[in-house]
Amino acid sequence: MRRAYIFFNGELLGSKKFYLDLLRRDWGDIYCADGGANLLEQLEILPSEIWGDLDSVSEEVLQKYKKVGVQIKRFPKEKNFTDGELVLQYVAQKNYDKIIIIGGLGGRKDHELTNLNLIFKFKNLSFITEQEEIFGIEKDKVILFQRGKTISFVPFSEKVESLTLKGVKYPLDKYTLHRGDSICMSNIIIEDRCKISFHKGRLLGIVIR
């Protein structure tokens, strides 16, 4: 599986060991959106490229990466996209099987909520912290070998029609989930194969580690 990791200018929300183990176990290409380079500096890992207007990355970190040949893509401060979306547009064209955002949560709430909405604009995108993995579901999804984990679902549309949950403690069969409903919070995966499907809508999934 081809993976890309993109570091945003949020917070790591976890231990250095967790992220180092993740990157070593499931290696992939590493990109940065502006100040995400500061997070990588904390982990002592080099990115392939840094994108953005570079108003958040420290000059010391930027110069260090320049000296070792990291590609720097500088853009005007006034633009129609956040630095995160800017680099995502580029990475999404490379047909990775999975794009993982680190540092996309924490910090300012306007940035955090905008980042989460990117899940519905780009395919195969997820946000990872030491505590959770957040992802979008396009009509159906199978989650393997997560028995015992807590899983929640949040509607990102007025309603999610014909929602069916299998392999969980509290299954559903063709249920209409409305925006604001809390019935899908804190379910438990009880089988090695958990299946989610629905007919229409936008649904966010969150697995608690």
PDB file of C-alpha atoms in Angstrom:
ATOM      1  CA  MET A   1       0.000   0.000   0.000  1.00  0.00           C
ATOM      2  CA  ARG A   2       1.384   3.389  -1.019  1.00  0.00           C
ATOM      3  CA  ARG A   3       1.053   5.921   1.800  1.00  0.00           C
ATOM      4  CA  ALA A   4       1.622   9.635   2.032  1.00  0.00           C
ATOM      5  CA  TYR A   5       1.936  11.490   5.322  1.00  0.00           C
ATOM      6  CA  ILE A   6       1.218  15.211   5.423  1.00  0.00           C
ATOM      7  CA  PHE A   7       2.145  17.208   8.507  1.00  0.00           C
ATOM      8  CA  PHE A   8      -0.155  20.180   9.140  1.00  0.00           C
ATOM      9  CA  ASN A   9       0.522  23.123  11.438  1.00  0.00           C
ATOM     10  CA  GLY A  10      -1.522  21.841  14.366  1.00  0.00           C
ATOM     11  CA  GLU A  11      -0.438  19.728  17.318  1.00  0.00           C
ATOM     12  CA  LEU A  12       1.031  16.230  17.484  1.00  0.00           C
ATOM     13  CA  LEU A  13      -1.466  15.235  20.237  1.00  0.00           C
ATOM     14  CA  GLY A  14       0.541  12.283  21.421  1.00  0.00           C
ATOM     15  CA  SER A  15       3.985  11.021  22.261  1.00  0.00           C
ATOM     16  CA  LYS A  16       6.974  11.183  19.955  1.00  0.00           C
ATOM     17  CA  LYS A  17       7.285   7.415  20.303  1.00  0.00           C
ATOM     18  CA  PHE A  18       3.801   6.828  18.867  1.00  0.00           C
ATOM     19  CA  TYR A  19       4.498   8.840  15.705  1.00  0.00           C
ATOM     20  CA  LEU A  20       8.003   7.463  15.243  1.00  0.00           C
ATOM     21  CA  ASP A  21       6.696   3.901  15.572  1.00  0.00           C
ATOM     22  CA  LEU A  22       3.906   4.669  13.092  1.00  0.00           C
ATOM     23  CA  LEU A  23       6.266   6.112  10.493  1.00  0.00           C
ATOM     24  CA  ARG A  24       8.771   3.289  10.881  1.00  0.00           C
ATOM     25  CA  ARG A  25       6.117   0.564  10.735  1.00  0.00           C
ATOM     26  CA  ASP A  26       4.033   1.936   7.860  1.00  0.00           C
ATOM     27  CA  TRP A  27       6.557   3.993   5.930  1.00  0.00           C
ATOM     28  CA  GLY A  28       5.451   6.437   3.251  1.00  0.00           C
ATOM     29  CA  ASP A  29       6.372   9.690   1.538  1.00  0.00           C
ATOM     30  CA  ILE A  30       6.354  12.686   3.888  1.00  0.00           C
ATOM     31  CA  TYR A  31       5.159  16.201   3.029  1.00  0.00           C
ATOM     32  CA  CYS A  32       4.687  19.330   5.107  1.00  0.00           C
ATOM     33  CA  ALA A  33       2.205  22.176   4.997  1.00  0.00           C
ATOM     34  CA  ASP A  34       4.181  25.180   6.247  1.00  0.00           C
ATOM     35  CA  GLY A  35       4.485  24.951  10.058  1.00  0.00           C
ATOM     36  CA  GLY A  36       4.084  21.186   9.902  1.00  0.00           C
ATOM     37  CA  ALA A  37       7.821  21.231   9.338  1.00  0.00           C
ATOM     38  CA  ASN A  38       8.224  22.320  12.974  1.00  0.00           C
ATOM     39  CA  LEU A  39       6.475  19.108  14.067  1.00  0.00           C
ATOM     40  CA  LEU A  40       8.757  16.981  11.929  1.00  0.00           C
ATOM     41  CA  GLU A  41      11.750  18.755  13.430  1.00  0.00           C
ATOM     42  CA  GLN A  42      10.534  17.579  16.851  1.00  0.00           C
ATOM     43  CA  LEU A  43      10.541  14.009  15.514  1.00  0.00           C
ATOM     44  CA  GLU A  44      13.944  14.503  13.821  1.00  0.00           C
ATOM     45  CA  ILE A  45      12.602  13.261  10.479  1.00  0.00           C
ATOM     46  CA  LEU A  46      13.159  14.878   7.093  1.00  0.00           C
ATOM     47  CA  PRO A  47      10.224  15.590   4.758  1.00  0.00           C
ATOM     48  CA  SER A  48      10.407  15.294   0.983  1.00  0.00           C
ATOM     49  CA  GLU A  49       8.771  18.680   0.373  1.00  0.00           C
ATOM     50  CA  ILE A  50       7.481  21.709   2.284  1.00  0.00           C
ATOM     51  CA  TRP A  51       4.592  23.713   0.788  1.00  0.00           C
ATOM     52  CA  GLY A  52       3.003  26.998   1.813  1.00  0.00           C
ATOM     53  CA  ASP A  53       3.571  30.697   2.363  1.00  0.00           C
ATOM     54  CA  LEU A  54       6.136  29.724   5.037  1.00  0.00           C
ATOM     55  CA  ASP A  55       4.917  32.210   7.628  1.00  0.00           C
ATOM     56  CA  SER A  56       4.609  29.522  10.336  1.00  0.00           C
ATOM     57  CA  VAL A  57       7.740  27.416   9.929  1.00  0.00           C
ATOM     58  CA  SER A  58      10.702  28.727  11.911  1.00  0.00           C
ATOM     59  CA  GLU A  59      13.531  30.196   9.868  1.00  0.00           C
ATOM     60  CA  GLU A  60      16.005  27.948  11.650  1.00  0.00           C
ATOM     61  CA  VAL A  61      14.089  24.814  10.643  1.00  0.00           C
ATOM     62  CA  LEU A  62      13.604  26.071   7.090  1.00  0.00           C
ATOM     63  CA  GLN A  63      17.312  26.753   6.595  1.00  0.00           C
ATOM     64  CA  LYS A  64      18.219  23.366   8.062  1.00  0.00           C
ATOM     65  CA  TYR A  65      15.965  21.576   5.596  1.00  0.00           C
ATOM     66  CA  LYS A  66      17.188  23.670   2.667  1.00  0.00           C
ATOM     67  CA  LYS A  67      20.782  22.648   3.389  1.00  0.00           C
ATOM     68  CA  VAL A  68      19.970  18.939   3.162  1.00  0.00           C
ATOM     69  CA  GLY A  69      18.029  19.253  -0.088  1.00  0.00           C
ATOM     70  CA  VAL A  70      14.389  19.271   1.007  1.00  0.00           C
ATOM     71  CA  GLN A  71      12.277  20.846  -1.742  1.00  0.00           C
ATOM     72  CA  ILE A  72      10.701  24.135  -0.654  1.00  0.00           C
ATOM     73  CA  LYS A  73       7.565  25.299  -2.494  1.00  0.00           C
ATOM     74  CA  ARG A  74       6.821  28.896  -1.501  1.00  0.00           C
ATOM     75  CA  PHE A  75       3.457  30.511  -2.329  1.00  0.00           C
ATOM     76  CA  PRO A  76       1.944  33.976  -1.734  1.00  0.00           C
ATOM     77  CA  LYS A  77       0.337  34.564   1.652  1.00  0.00           C
ATOM     78  CA  GLU A  78      -2.887  35.742  -0.007  1.00  0.00           C
ATOM     79  CA  LYS A  79      -4.356  32.711  -1.780  1.00  0.00           C
ATOM     80  CA  ASN A  80      -7.645  30.853  -2.075  1.00  0.00           C
ATOM     81  CA  PHE A  81      -6.559  27.772  -0.131  1.00  0.00           C
ATOM     82  CA  THR A  82      -5.028  26.950   3.213  1.00  0.00           C
ATOM     83  CA  ASP A  83      -1.481  25.617   3.075  1.00  0.00           C
ATOM     84  CA  GLY A  84      -2.875  22.210   3.984  1.00  0.00           C
ATOM     85  CA  GLU A  85      -5.311  22.108   1.088  1.00  0.00           C
ATOM     86  CA  LEU A  86      -2.614  23.419  -1.224  1.00  0.00           C
ATOM     87  CA  VAL A  87      -0.309  20.480  -0.586  1.00  0.00           C
ATOM     88  CA  LEU A  88      -3.251  18.047  -0.562  1.00  0.00           C
ATOM     89  CA  GLN A  89      -4.196  19.086  -4.105  1.00  0.00           C
ATOM     90  CA  TYR A  90      -0.691  18.130  -5.186  1.00  0.00           C
ATOM     91  CA  VAL A  91      -0.436  14.880  -3.219  1.00  0.00           C
ATOM     92  CA  ALA A  92      -3.917  13.699  -4.278  1.00  0.00           C
ATOM     93  CA  GLN A  93      -2.760  13.620  -7.907  1.00  0.00           C
ATOM     94  CA  LYS A  94      -0.129  10.992  -7.067  1.00  0.00           C
ATOM     95  CA  ASN A  95      -2.694   8.210  -6.518  1.00  0.00           C
ATOM     96  CA  TYR A  96      -1.657   7.124  -3.047  1.00  0.00           C
ATOM     97  CA  ASP A  97      -3.728   4.354  -1.513  1.00  0.00           C
ATOM     98  CA  LYS A  98      -3.915   6.284   1.751  1.00  0.00           C
ATOM     99  CA  ILE A  99      -3.174   9.884   2.725  1.00  0.00           C
ATOM    100  CA  ILE A 100      -2.623  10.397   6.440  1.00  0.00           C
ATOM    101  CA  ILE A 101      -2.748  13.817   8.079  1.00  0.00           C
ATOM    102  CA  ILE A 102      -0.702  14.370  11.233  1.00  0.00           C
ATOM    103  CA  GLY A 103      -0.968  17.675  13.100  1.00  0.00           C
ATOM    104  CA  GLY A 104      -4.327  18.479  11.537  1.00  0.00           C
ATOM    105  CA  LEU A 105      -6.079  18.736  14.897  1.00  0.00           C
ATOM    106  CA  GLY A 106      -5.530  20.888  17.961  1.00  0.00           C
ATOM    107  CA  GLY A 107      -4.872  24.608  17.949  1.00  0.00           C
ATOM    108  CA  ARG A 108      -7.425  26.987  16.441  1.00  0.00           C
ATOM    109  CA  LYS A 109     -10.922  25.545  16.065  1.00  0.00           C
ATOM    110  CA  ASP A 110     -11.545  27.250  12.706  1.00  0.00           C
ATOM    111  CA  HIS A 111      -8.488  25.489  11.271  1.00  0.00           C
ATOM    112  CA  GLU A 112      -9.424  22.194  12.892  1.00  0.00           C
ATOM    113  CA  LEU A 113     -12.988  22.167  11.527  1.00  0.00           C
ATOM    114  CA  THR A 114     -11.847  23.274   8.072  1.00  0.00           C
ATOM    115  CA  ASN A 115      -9.258  20.495   8.070  1.00  0.00           C
ATOM    116  CA  LEU A 116     -11.845  17.856   8.964  1.00  0.00           C
ATOM    117  CA  ASN A 117     -14.049  18.934   6.061  1.00  0.00           C
ATOM    118  CA  LEU A 118     -11.167  18.112   3.699  1.00  0.00           C
ATOM    119  CA  ILE A 119     -12.028  14.455   4.325  1.00  0.00           C
ATOM    120  CA  PHE A 120     -15.015  14.908   2.023  1.00  0.00           C
ATOM    121  CA  LYS A 121     -13.028  16.689  -0.682  1.00  0.00           C
ATOM    122  CA  PHE A 122     -10.144  14.231  -1.075  1.00  0.00           C
ATOM    123  CA  LYS A 123     -10.277  10.442  -1.269  1.00  0.00           C
ATOM    124  CA  ASN A 124      -8.510   8.002   1.051  1.00  0.00           C
ATOM    125  CA  LEU A 125      -7.838  10.722   3.622  1.00  0.00           C
ATOM    126  CA  SER A 126      -7.618  10.224   7.380  1.00  0.00           C
ATOM    127  CA  PHE A 127      -6.441  12.140  10.434  1.00  0.00           C
ATOM    128  CA  ILE A 128      -4.378  10.300  13.014  1.00  0.00           C
ATOM    129  CA  THR A 129      -3.449  11.108  16.596  1.00  0.00           C
ATOM    130  CA  GLU A 130      -2.275   8.766  19.325  1.00  0.00           C
ATOM    131  CA  GLN A 131      -5.856   8.645  20.640  1.00  0.00           C
ATOM    132  CA  GLU A 132      -7.898   8.296  17.449  1.00  0.00           C
ATOM    133  CA  GLU A 133      -8.202   7.892  13.700  1.00  0.00           C
ATOM    134  CA  ILE A 134     -10.791   9.998  11.852  1.00  0.00           C
ATOM    135  CA  PHE A 135     -11.939   9.192   8.319  1.00  0.00           C
ATOM    136  CA  GLY A 136     -14.750   9.696   5.848  1.00  0.00           C
ATOM    137  CA  ILE A 137     -16.958   6.870   4.609  1.00  0.00           C
ATOM    138  CA  GLU A 138     -18.096   6.798   0.996  1.00  0.00           C
ATOM    139  CA  LYS A 139     -21.247   4.645   0.939  1.00  0.00           C
ATOM    140  CA  ASP A 140     -19.514   1.634   2.480  1.00  0.00           C
ATOM    141  CA  LYS A 141     -16.403   0.656   4.406  1.00  0.00           C
ATOM    142  CA  VAL A 142     -14.981  -2.461   6.027  1.00  0.00           C
ATOM    143  CA  ILE A 143     -12.802  -2.138   9.132  1.00  0.00           C
ATOM    144  CA  LEU A 144     -10.664  -5.185   9.862  1.00  0.00           C
ATOM    145  CA  PHE A 145      -9.113  -6.510  13.073  1.00  0.00           C
ATOM    146  CA  GLN A 146     -10.167  -3.684  15.406  1.00  0.00           C
ATOM    147  CA  ARG A 147     -12.163  -5.844  17.813  1.00  0.00           C
ATOM    148  CA  GLY A 148     -12.692  -4.156  21.179  1.00  0.00           C
ATOM    149  CA  LYS A 149     -12.126  -0.604  19.896  1.00  0.00           C
ATOM    150  CA  THR A 150     -14.663   2.170  20.407  1.00  0.00           C
ATOM    151  CA  ILE A 151     -16.097   3.579  17.183  1.00  0.00           C
ATOM    152  CA  SER A 152     -18.373   6.584  16.622  1.00  0.00           C
ATOM    153  CA  PHE A 153     -20.108   7.994  13.565  1.00  0.00           C
ATOM    154  CA  VAL A 154     -20.979  11.651  13.023  1.00  0.00           C
ATOM    155  CA  PRO A 155     -23.269  12.822  10.185  1.00  0.00           C
ATOM    156  CA  PHE A 156     -21.825  15.668   8.105  1.00  0.00           C
ATOM    157  CA  SER A 157     -25.004  16.123   6.069  1.00  0.00           C
ATOM    158  CA  GLU A 158     -28.622  16.807   6.989  1.00  0.00           C
ATOM    159  CA  LYS A 159     -29.185  13.067   7.112  1.00  0.00           C
ATOM    160  CA  VAL A 160     -27.483   9.783   6.302  1.00  0.00           C
ATOM    161  CA  GLU A 161     -30.012   7.459   4.710  1.00  0.00           C
ATOM    162  CA  SER A 162     -30.268   3.691   5.129  1.00  0.00           C
ATOM    163  CA  LEU A 163     -27.301   3.396   7.498  1.00  0.00           C
ATOM    164  CA  THR A 164     -26.378  -0.204   8.312  1.00  0.00           C
ATOM    165  CA  LEU A 165     -23.773  -1.185  10.917  1.00  0.00           C
ATOM    166  CA  LYS A 166     -22.550  -4.771  11.301  1.00  0.00           C
ATOM    167  CA  GLY A 167     -19.916  -6.278  13.548  1.00  0.00           C
ATOM    168  CA  VAL A 168     -20.598  -3.822  16.381  1.00  0.00           C
ATOM    169  CA  LYS A 169     -22.270  -4.131  19.775  1.00  0.00           C
ATOM    170  CA  TYR A 170     -25.164  -1.900  18.695  1.00  0.00           C
ATOM    171  CA  PRO A 171     -25.967  -2.726  15.051  1.00  0.00           C
ATOM    172  CA  LEU A 172     -28.266  -0.720  12.817  1.00  0.00           C
ATOM    173  CA  ASP A 173     -30.281  -1.792   9.792  1.00  0.00           C
ATOM    174  CA  LYS A 174     -31.233   0.810   7.192  1.00  0.00           C
ATOM    175  CA  TYR A 175     -31.502   3.564   9.793  1.00  0.00           C
ATOM    176  CA  THR A 176     -31.890   7.258   8.902  1.00  0.00           C
ATOM    177  CA  LEU A 177     -29.338   9.236  10.914  1.00  0.00           C
ATOM    178  CA  HIS A 178     -30.024  12.979  11.160  1.00  0.00           C
ATOM    179  CA  ARG A 179     -27.560  15.775  11.811  1.00  0.00           C
ATOM    180  CA  GLY A 180     -27.198  16.184  15.563  1.00  0.00           C
ATOM    181  CA  ASP A 181     -28.297  12.619  16.416  1.00  0.00           C
ATOM    182  CA  SER A 182     -26.073  10.951  19.013  1.00  0.00           C
ATOM    183  CA  ILE A 183     -27.243   7.348  18.588  1.00  0.00           C
ATOM    184  CA  CYS A 184     -23.998   6.421  16.799  1.00  0.00           C
ATOM    185  CA  MET A 185     -21.641   7.608  19.510  1.00  0.00           C
ATOM    186  CA  SER A 186     -19.398   5.186  21.436  1.00  0.00           C
ATOM    187  CA  ASN A 187     -20.281   1.911  19.750  1.00  0.00           C
ATOM    188  CA  ILE A 188     -17.947  -1.076  20.231  1.00  0.00           C
ATOM    189  CA  ILE A 189     -16.445  -3.243  17.491  1.00  0.00           C
ATOM    190  CA  ILE A 190     -17.113  -6.882  18.489  1.00  0.00           C
ATOM    191  CA  GLU A 191     -15.989  -8.754  15.356  1.00  0.00           C
ATOM    192  CA  ASP A 192     -12.819  -8.827  13.273  1.00  0.00           C
ATOM    193  CA  ARG A 193     -14.839  -7.532  10.329  1.00  0.00           C
ATOM    194  CA  CYS A 194     -16.911  -4.398  10.930  1.00  0.00           C
ATOM    195  CA  LYS A 195     -19.003  -3.204   7.968  1.00  0.00           C
ATOM    196  CA  ILE A 196     -20.609   0.216   7.490  1.00  0.00           C
ATOM    197  CA  SER A 197     -22.871   1.061   4.576  1.00  0.00           C
ATOM    198  CA  PHE A 198     -25.451   3.687   3.682  1.00  0.00           C
ATOM    199  CA  HIS A 199     -27.355   4.948   0.660  1.00  0.00           C
ATOM    200  CA  LYS A 200     -26.933   8.721   0.757  1.00  0.00           C
ATOM    201  CA  GLY A 201     -25.214  11.398   2.859  1.00  0.00           C
ATOM    202  CA  ARG A 202     -21.859  12.237   4.410  1.00  0.00           C
ATOM    203  CA  LEU A 203     -20.559  10.257   7.346  1.00  0.00           C
ATOM    204  CA  LEU A 204     -17.473  10.704   9.495  1.00  0.00           C
ATOM    205  CA  GLY A 205     -16.026   7.723  11.360  1.00  0.00           C
ATOM    206  CA  ILE A 206     -13.824   7.887  14.461  1.00  0.00           C
ATOM    207  CA  VAL A 207     -11.985   4.889  15.917  1.00  0.00           C
ATOM    208  CA  ILE A 208     -10.668   5.430  19.434  1.00  0.00           C
ATOM    209  CA  ARG A 209      -7.331   3.703  19.952  1.00  0.00           C
TER     210      ARG A 209
END
